[in-house]
Coordinates of N, CA and C in Angstrom, one line a residue:
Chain A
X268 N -43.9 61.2 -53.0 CA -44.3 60.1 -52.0 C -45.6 59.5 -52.4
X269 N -45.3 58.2 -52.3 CA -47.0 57.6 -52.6 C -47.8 57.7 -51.7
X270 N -48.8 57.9 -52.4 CA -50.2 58.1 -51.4 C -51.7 57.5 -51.9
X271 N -53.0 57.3 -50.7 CA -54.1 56.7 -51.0 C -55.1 58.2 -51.4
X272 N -55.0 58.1 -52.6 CA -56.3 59.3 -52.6 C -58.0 58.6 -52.8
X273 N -58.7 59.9 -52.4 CA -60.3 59.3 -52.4 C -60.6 60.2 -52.8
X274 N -62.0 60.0 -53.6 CA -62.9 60.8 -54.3 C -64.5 60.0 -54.2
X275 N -65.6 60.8 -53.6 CA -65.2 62.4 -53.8 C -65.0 63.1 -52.5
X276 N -64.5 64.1 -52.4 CA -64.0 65.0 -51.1 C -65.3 64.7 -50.3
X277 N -66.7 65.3 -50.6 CA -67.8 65.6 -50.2 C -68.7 65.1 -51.2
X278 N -69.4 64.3 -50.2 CA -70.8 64.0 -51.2 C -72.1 64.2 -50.2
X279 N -73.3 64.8 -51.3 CA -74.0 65.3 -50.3 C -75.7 64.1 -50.7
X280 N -76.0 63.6 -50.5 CA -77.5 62.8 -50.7 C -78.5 62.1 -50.0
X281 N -79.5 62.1 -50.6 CA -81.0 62.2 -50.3 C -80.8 60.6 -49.2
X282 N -81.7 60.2 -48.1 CA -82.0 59.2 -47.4 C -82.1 58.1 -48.2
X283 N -82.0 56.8 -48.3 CA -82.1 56.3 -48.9 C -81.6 56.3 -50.5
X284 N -80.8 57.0 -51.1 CA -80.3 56.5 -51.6 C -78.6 56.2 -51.6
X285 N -78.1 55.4 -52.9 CA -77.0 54.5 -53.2 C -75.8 55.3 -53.0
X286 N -74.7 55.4 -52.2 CA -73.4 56.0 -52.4 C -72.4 55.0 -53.0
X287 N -71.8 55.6 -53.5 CA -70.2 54.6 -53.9 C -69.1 55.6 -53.5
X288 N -67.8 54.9 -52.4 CA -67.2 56.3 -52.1 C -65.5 55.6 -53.1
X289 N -64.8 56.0 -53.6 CA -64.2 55.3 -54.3 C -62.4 55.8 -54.0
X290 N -61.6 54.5 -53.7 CA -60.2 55.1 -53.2 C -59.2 54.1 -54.3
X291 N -58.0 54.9 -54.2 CA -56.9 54.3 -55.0 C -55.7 54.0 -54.2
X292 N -55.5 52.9 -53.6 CA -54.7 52.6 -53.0 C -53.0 52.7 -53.3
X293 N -52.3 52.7 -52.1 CA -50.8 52.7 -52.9 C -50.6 51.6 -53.5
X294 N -50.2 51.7 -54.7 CA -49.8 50.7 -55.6 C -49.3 49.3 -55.5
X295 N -48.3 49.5 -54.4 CA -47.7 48.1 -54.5 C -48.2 47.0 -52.8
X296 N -49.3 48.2 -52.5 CA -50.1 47.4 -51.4 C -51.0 46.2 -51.5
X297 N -51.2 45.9 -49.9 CA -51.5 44.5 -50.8 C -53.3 44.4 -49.2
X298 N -53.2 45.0 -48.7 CA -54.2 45.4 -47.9 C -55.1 46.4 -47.3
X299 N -56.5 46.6 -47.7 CA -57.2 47.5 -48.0 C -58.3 47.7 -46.9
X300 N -58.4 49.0 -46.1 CA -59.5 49.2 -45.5 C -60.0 50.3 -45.2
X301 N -61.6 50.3 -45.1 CA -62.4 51.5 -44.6 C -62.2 51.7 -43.4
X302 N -62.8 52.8 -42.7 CA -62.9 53.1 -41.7 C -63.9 54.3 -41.7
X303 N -64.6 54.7 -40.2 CA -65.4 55.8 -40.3 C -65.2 56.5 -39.2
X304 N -65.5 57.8 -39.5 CA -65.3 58.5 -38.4 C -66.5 59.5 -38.3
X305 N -67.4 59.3 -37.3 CA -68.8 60.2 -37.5 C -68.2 61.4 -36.4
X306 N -68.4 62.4 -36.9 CA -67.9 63.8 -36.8 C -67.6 63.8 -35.2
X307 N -66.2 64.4 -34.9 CA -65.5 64.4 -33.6 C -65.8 63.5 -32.8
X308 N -65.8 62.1 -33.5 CA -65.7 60.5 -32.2 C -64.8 59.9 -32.5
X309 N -64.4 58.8 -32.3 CA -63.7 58.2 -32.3 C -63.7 57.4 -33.8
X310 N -62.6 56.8 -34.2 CA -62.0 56.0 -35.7 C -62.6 54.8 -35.5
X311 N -63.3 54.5 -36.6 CA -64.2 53.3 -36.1 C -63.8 52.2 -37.7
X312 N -63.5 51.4 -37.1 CA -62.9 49.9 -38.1 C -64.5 49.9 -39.0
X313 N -64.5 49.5 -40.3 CA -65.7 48.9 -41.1 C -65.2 47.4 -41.8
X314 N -64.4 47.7 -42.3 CA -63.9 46.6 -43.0 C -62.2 46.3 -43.5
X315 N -61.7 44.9 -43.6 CA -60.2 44.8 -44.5 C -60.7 44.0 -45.8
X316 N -59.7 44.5 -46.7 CA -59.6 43.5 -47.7 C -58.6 42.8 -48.7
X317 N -58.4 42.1 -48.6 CA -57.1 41.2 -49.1 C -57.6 40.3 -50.4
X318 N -56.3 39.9 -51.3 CA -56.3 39.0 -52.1 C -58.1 38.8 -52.7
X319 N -58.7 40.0 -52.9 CA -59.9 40.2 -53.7 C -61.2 39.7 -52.7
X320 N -61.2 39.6 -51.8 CA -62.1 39.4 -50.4 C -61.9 39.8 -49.0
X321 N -63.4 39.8 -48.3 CA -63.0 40.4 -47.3 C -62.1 39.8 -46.5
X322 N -61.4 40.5 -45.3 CA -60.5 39.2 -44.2 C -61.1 39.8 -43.2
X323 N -61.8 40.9 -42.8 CA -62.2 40.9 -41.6 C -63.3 42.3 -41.4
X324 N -64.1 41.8 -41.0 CA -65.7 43.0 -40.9 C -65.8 43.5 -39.5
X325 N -66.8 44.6 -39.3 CA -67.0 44.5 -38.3 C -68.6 44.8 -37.9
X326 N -68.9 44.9 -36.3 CA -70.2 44.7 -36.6 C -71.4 45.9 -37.5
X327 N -70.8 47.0 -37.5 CA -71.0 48.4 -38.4 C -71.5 47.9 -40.2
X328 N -70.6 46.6 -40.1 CA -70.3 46.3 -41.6 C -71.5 45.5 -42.1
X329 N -72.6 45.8 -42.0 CA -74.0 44.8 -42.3 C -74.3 44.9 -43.7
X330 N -74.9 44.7 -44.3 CA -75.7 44.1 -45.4 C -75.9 45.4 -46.2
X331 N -75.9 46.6 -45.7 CA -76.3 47.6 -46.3 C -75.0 47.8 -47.0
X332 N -73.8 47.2 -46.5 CA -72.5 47.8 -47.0 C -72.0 47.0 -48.2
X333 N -71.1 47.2 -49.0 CA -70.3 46.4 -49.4 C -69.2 46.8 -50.3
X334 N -68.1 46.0 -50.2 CA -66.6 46.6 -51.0 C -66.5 46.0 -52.6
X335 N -65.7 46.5 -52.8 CA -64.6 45.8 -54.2 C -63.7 46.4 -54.7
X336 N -63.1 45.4 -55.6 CA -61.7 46.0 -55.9 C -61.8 45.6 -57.6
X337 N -62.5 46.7 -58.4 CA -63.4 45.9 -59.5 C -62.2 46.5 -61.2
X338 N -61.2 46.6 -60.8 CA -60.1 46.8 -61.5 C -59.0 46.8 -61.8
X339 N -58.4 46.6 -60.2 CA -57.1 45.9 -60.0 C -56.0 47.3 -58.9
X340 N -57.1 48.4 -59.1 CA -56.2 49.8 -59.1 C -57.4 50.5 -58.0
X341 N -58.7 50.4 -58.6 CA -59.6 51.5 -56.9 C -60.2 50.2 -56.1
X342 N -60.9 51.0 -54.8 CA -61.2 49.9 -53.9 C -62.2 50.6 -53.5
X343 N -63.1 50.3 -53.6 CA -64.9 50.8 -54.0 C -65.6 50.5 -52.6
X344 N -66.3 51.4 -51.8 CA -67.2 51.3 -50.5 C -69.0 51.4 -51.4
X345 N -69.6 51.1 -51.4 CA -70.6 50.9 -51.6 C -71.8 50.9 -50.4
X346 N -72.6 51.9 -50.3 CA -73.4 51.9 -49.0 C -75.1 52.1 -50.0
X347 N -75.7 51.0 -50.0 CA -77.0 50.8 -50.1 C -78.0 51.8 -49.2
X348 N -79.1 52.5 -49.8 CA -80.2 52.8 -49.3 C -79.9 53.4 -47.6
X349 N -78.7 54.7 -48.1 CA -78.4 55.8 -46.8 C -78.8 56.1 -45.7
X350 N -79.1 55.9 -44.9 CA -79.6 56.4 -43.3 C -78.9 57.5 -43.2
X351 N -79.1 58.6 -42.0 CA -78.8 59.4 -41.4 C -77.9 59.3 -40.4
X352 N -77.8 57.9 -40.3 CA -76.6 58.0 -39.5 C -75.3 57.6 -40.1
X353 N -75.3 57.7 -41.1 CA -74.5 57.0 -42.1 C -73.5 58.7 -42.9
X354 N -74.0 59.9 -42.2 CA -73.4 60.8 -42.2 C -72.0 60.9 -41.5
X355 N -71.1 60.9 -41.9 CA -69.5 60.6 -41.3 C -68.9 60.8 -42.6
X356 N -67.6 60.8 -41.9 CA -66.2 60.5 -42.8 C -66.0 59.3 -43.0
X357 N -65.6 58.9 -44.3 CA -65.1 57.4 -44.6 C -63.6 57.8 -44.8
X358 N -62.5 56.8 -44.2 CA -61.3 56.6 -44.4 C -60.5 55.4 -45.4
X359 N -59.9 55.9 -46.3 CA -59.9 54.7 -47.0 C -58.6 54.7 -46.6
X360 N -58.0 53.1 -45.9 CA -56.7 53.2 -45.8 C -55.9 51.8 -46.6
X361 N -54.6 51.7 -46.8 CA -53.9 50.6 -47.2 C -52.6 50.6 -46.6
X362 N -52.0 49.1 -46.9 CA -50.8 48.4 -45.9 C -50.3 47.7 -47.1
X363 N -48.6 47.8 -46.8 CA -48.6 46.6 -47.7 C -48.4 45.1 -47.2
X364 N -48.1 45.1 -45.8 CA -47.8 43.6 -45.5 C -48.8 43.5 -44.2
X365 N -49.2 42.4 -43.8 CA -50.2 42.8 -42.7 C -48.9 41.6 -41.3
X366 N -48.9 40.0 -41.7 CA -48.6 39.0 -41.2 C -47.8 39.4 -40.2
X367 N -46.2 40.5 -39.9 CA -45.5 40.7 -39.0 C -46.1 41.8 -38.2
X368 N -47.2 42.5 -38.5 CA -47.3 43.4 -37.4 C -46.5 44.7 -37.3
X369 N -46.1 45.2 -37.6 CA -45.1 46.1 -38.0 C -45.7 47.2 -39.2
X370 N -46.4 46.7 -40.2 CA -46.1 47.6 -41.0 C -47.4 48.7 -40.9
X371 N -46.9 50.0 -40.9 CA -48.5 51.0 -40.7 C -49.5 51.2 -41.5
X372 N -50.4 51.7 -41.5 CA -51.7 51.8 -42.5 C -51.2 53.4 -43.0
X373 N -51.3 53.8 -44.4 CA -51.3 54.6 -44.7 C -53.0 55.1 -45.5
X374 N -53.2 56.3 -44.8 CA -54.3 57.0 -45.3 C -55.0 57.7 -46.2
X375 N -56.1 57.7 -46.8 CA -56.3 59.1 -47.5 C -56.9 59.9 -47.1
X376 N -57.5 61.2 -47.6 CA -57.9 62.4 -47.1 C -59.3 62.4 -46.5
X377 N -59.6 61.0 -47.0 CA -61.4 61.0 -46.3 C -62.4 61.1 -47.3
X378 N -64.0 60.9 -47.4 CA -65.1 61.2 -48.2 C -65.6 61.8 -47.1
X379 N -66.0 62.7 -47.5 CA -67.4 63.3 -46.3 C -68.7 62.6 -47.0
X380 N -69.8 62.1 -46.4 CA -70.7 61.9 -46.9 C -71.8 62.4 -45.4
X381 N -72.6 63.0 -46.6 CA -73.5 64.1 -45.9 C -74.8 63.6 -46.2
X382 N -75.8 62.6 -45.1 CA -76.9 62.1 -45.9 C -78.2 63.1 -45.7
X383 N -79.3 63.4 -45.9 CA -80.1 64.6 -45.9 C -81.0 64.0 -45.7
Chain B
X246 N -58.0 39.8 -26.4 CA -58.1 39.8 -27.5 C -57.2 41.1 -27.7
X247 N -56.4 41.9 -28.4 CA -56.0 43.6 -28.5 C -56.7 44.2 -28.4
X248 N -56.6 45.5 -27.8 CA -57.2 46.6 -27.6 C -56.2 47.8 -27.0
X249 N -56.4 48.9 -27.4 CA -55.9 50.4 -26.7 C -56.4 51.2 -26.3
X250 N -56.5 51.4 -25.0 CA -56.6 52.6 -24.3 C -56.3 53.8 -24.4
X251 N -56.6 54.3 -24.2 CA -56.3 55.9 -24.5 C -56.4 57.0 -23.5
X252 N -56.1 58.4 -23.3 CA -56.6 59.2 -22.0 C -57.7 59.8 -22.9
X253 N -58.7 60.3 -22.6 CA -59.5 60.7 -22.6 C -59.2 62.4 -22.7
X254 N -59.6 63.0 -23.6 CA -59.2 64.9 -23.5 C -60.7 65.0 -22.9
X255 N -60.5 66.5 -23.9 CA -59.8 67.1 -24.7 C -58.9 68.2 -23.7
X256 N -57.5 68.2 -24.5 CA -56.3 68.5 -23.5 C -56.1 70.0 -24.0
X257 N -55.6 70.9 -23.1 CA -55.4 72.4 -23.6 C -54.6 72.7 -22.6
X258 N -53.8 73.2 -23.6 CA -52.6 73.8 -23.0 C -51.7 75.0 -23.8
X259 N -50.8 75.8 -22.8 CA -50.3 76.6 -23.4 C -49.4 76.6 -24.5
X260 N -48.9 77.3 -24.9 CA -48.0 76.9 -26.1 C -46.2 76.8 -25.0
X261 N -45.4 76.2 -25.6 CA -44.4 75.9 -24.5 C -44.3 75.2 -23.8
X262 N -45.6 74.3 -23.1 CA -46.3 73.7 -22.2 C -45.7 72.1 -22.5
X263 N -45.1 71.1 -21.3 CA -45.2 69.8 -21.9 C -46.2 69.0 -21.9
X264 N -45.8 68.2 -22.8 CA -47.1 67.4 -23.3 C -46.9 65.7 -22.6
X265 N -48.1 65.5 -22.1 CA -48.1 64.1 -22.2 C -49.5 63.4 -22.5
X266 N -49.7 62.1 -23.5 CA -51.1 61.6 -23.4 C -50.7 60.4 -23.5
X267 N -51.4 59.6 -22.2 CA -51.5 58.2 -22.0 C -51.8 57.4 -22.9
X268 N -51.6 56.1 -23.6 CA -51.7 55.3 -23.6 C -51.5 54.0 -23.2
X269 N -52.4 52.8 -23.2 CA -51.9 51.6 -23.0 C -52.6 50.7 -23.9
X270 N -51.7 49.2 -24.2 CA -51.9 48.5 -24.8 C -52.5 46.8 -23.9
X271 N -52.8 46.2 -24.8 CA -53.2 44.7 -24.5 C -53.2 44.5 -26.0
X272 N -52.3 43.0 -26.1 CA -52.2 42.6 -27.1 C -51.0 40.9 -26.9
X273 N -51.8 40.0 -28.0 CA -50.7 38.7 -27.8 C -49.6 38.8 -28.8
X274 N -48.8 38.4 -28.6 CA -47.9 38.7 -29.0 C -46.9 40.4 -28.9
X275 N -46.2 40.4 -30.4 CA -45.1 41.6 -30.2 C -45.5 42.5 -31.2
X276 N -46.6 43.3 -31.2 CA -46.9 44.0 -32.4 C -45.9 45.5 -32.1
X277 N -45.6 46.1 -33.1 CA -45.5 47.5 -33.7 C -46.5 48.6 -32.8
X278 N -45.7 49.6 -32.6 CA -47.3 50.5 -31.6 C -46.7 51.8 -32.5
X279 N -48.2 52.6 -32.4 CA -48.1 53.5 -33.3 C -48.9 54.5 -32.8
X280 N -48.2 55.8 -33.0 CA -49.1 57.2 -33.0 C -49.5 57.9 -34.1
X281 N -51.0 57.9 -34.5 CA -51.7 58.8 -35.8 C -51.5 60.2 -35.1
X282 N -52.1 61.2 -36.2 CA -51.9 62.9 -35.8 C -53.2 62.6 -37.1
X283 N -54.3 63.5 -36.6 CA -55.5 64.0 -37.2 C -55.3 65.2 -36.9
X284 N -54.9 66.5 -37.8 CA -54.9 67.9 -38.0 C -56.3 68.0 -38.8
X285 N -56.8 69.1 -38.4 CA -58.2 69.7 -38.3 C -58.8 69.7 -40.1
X286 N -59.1 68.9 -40.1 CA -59.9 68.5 -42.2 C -59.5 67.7 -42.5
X287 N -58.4 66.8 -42.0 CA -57.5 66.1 -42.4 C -57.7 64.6 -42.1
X288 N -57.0 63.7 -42.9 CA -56.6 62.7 -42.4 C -55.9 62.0 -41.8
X289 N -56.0 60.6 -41.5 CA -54.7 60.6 -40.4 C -53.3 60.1 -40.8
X290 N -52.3 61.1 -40.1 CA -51.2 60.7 -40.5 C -50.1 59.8 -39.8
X291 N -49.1 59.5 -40.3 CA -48.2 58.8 -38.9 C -47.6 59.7 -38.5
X292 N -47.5 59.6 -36.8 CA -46.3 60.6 -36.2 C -45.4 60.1 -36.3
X293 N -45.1 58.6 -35.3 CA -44.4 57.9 -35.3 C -44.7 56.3 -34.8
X294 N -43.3 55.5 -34.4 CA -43.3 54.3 -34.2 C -42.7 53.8 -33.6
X295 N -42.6 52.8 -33.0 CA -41.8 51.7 -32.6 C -42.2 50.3 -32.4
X296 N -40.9 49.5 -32.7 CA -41.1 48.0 -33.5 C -41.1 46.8 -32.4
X297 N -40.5 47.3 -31.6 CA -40.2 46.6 -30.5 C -39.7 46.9 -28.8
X298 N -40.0 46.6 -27.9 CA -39.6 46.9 -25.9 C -38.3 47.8 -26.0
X299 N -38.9 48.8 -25.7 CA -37.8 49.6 -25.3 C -37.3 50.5 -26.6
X300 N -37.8 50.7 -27.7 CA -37.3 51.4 -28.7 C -38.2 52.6 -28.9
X301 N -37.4 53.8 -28.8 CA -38.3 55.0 -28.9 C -38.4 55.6 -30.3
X302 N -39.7 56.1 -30.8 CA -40.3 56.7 -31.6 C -40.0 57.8 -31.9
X303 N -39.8 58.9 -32.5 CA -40.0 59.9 -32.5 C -40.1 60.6 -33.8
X304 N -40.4 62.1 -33.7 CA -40.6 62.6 -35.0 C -41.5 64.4 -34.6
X305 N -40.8 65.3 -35.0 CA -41.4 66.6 -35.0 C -41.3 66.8 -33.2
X306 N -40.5 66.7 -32.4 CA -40.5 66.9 -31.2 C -40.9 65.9 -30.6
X307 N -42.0 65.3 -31.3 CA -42.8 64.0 -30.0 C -42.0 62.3 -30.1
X308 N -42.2 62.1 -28.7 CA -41.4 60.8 -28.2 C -42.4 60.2 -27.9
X309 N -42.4 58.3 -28.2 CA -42.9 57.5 -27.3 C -41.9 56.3 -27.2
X310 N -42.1 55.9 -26.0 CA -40.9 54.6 -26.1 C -42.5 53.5 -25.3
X311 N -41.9 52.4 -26.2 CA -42.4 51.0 -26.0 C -42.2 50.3 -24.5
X312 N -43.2 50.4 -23.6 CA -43.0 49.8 -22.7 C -43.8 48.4 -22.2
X313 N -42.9 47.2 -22.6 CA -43.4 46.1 -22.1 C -44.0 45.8 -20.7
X314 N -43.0 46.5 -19.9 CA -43.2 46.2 -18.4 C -44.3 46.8 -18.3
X315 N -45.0 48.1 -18.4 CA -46.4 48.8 -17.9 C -47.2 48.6 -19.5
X316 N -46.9 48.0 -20.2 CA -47.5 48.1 -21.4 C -48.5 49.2 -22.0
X317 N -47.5 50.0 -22.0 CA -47.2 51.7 -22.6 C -47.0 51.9 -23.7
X318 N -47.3 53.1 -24.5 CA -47.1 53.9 -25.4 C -47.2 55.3 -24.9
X319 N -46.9 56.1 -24.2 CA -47.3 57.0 -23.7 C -46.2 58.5 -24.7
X320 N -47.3 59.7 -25.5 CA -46.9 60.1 -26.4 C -46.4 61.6 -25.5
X321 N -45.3 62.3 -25.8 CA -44.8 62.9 -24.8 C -44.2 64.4 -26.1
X322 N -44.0 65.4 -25.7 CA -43.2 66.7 -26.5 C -42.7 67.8 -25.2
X323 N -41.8 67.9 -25.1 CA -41.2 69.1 -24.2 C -42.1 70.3 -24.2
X324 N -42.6 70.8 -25.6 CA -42.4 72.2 -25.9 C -43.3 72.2 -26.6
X325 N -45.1 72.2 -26.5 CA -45.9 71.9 -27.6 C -45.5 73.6 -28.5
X326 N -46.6 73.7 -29.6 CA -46.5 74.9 -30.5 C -47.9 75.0 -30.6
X327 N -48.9 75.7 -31.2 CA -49.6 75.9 -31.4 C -50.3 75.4 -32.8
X328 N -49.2 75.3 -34.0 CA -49.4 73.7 -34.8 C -49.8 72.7 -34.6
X329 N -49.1 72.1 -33.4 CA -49.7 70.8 -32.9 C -51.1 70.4 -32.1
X330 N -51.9 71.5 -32.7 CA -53.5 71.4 -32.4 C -53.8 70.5 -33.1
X331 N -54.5 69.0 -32.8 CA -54.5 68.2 -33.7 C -55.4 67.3 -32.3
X332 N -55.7 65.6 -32.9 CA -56.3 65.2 -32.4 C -54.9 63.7 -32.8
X333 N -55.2 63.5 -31.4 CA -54.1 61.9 -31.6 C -54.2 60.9 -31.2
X334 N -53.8 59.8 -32.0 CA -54.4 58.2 -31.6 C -53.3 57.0 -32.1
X335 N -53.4 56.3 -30.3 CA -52.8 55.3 -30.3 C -53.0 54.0 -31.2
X336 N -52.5 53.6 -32.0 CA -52.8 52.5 -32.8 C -51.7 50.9 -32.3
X337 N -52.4 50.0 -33.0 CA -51.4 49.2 -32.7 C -52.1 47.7 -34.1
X338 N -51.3 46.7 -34.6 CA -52.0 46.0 -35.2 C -52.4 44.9 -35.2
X339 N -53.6 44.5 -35.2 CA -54.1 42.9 -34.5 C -53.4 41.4 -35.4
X340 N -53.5 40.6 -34.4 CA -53.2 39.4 -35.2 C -53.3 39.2 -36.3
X341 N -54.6 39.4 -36.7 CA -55.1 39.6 -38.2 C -55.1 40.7 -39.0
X342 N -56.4 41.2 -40.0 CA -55.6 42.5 -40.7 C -55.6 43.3 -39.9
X343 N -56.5 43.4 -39.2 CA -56.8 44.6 -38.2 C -56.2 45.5 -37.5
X344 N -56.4 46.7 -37.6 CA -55.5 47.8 -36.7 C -56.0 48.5 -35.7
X345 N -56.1 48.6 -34.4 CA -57.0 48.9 -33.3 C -56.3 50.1 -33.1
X346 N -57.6 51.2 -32.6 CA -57.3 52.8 -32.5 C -57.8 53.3 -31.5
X347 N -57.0 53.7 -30.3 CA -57.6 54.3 -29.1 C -58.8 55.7 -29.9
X348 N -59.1 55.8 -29.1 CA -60.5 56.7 -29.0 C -59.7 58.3 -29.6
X349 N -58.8 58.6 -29.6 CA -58.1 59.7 -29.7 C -58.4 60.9 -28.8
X350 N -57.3 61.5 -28.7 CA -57.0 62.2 -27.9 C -57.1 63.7 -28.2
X351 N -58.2 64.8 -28.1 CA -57.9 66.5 -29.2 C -57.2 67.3 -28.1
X352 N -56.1 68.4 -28.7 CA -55.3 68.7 -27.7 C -55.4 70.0 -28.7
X353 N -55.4 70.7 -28.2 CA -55.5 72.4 -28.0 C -54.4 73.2 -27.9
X354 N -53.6 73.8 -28.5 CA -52.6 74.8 -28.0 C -53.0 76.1 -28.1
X355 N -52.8 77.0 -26.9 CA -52.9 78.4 -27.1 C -51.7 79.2 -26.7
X356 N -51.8 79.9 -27.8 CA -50.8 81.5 -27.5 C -50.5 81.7 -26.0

């Protein structure tokens, strides 16, 4: 069965510096998003991405963040100059159709990122 | 605008014990409603689904049927197990890409 994998499981780094959390989407999808989950709270939206841009941010999603899809195949979270609160799970998820409503987001296993 | 409600846990119960956890929806339109399952390390999986009023979900014991009139999801099992320690969340998807996630629900089974 197809699936979204992410790498790396666990990343562990210093304040302030650069993470890249990096996912592979199911293949023949066509819509891509983060999500975060800071340890036993609630699933929290960051970002979607379609047709090589964003379609929809949220307010979490500031300046420090940013995506890409820089080969056709992974879909890249980029988080600038780490805070501490920035300690969470990242979810990388994908859909293949978004327009009917219907179709579900399928998941991957998560990044832990552990900022210090 | 959409949004999901959720009940609030965390829920504990015995093994055998039935299950219910509330949801509700607001949303325009006829979206799809959906229940994730987060098991403990894990990410989230689908339990189940339903596409449209009145059509029930199910999968692994648990039911939800689509209710237009109280605008419900409400996720239900006869007979939990102690497997089903997990944390669970109402989903549903916005106009746009967006997919809105009740707060989830952690539910506990004991021996």
């Amino acid at each position: 069965e197809p699936e979204v994998t992410q790498t790396p499981s666990h990343q562990v780094t210093q304040m302030g510096q650069e993470v890249i959390l990096r996912c592979v989407p199911i293949s023949n999808h066509l819509y891509f998003y983060w999500y975060r989950q800071i340890l036993g709270q609630k699933v929290e939206f960051l970002v979607s991405f379609y047709n090589n841009e964003i379609s929809e941010k949220s307010e979490i999603f500031d300046d420090q963040f940013s995506v890409e899809r820089p080969d056709g195949s992974n879909f890249t979270l980029k988080i600038r100059s780490t805070k501490l609160e920035d300690s969470a799970m990242y979810f990388c998820a994908s859909r293949r159709t978004s327009g009917s409503r219907t179709g579900e987001l399928f998941f991957g296993e998560g990044s832990r990122l552990t900022v210090l | 605008g959409d949004s999901v409600t959720q009940m609030e846990g965390p829920v504990t119960l015995s093994e055998e014990a039935f299950l219910t956890i509330n949801c509700t929806y607001t949303a325009t339109g006829y979206p799809s409603l959906f229940w994730y399952v987060q098991y403990p390390g894990e990410g989230l999986q689908l339990l189940l689904k339903a596409t449209k009023a009145d059509d029930k979900g199910s999968n692994k014991g648990f039911e939800a049927t689509y209710r237009k009139e109280t605008t419900s999801f409400h996720l239900e099992k006869g007979s939990v197990q102690v497997s089903d320690s997990a944390v669970y969340f109402c989903a549903l998807p916005g106009e746009g890409n967006q997919f809105y996630f009740g707060t989830g629900t952690s539910l506990t089974v004991i021996p």
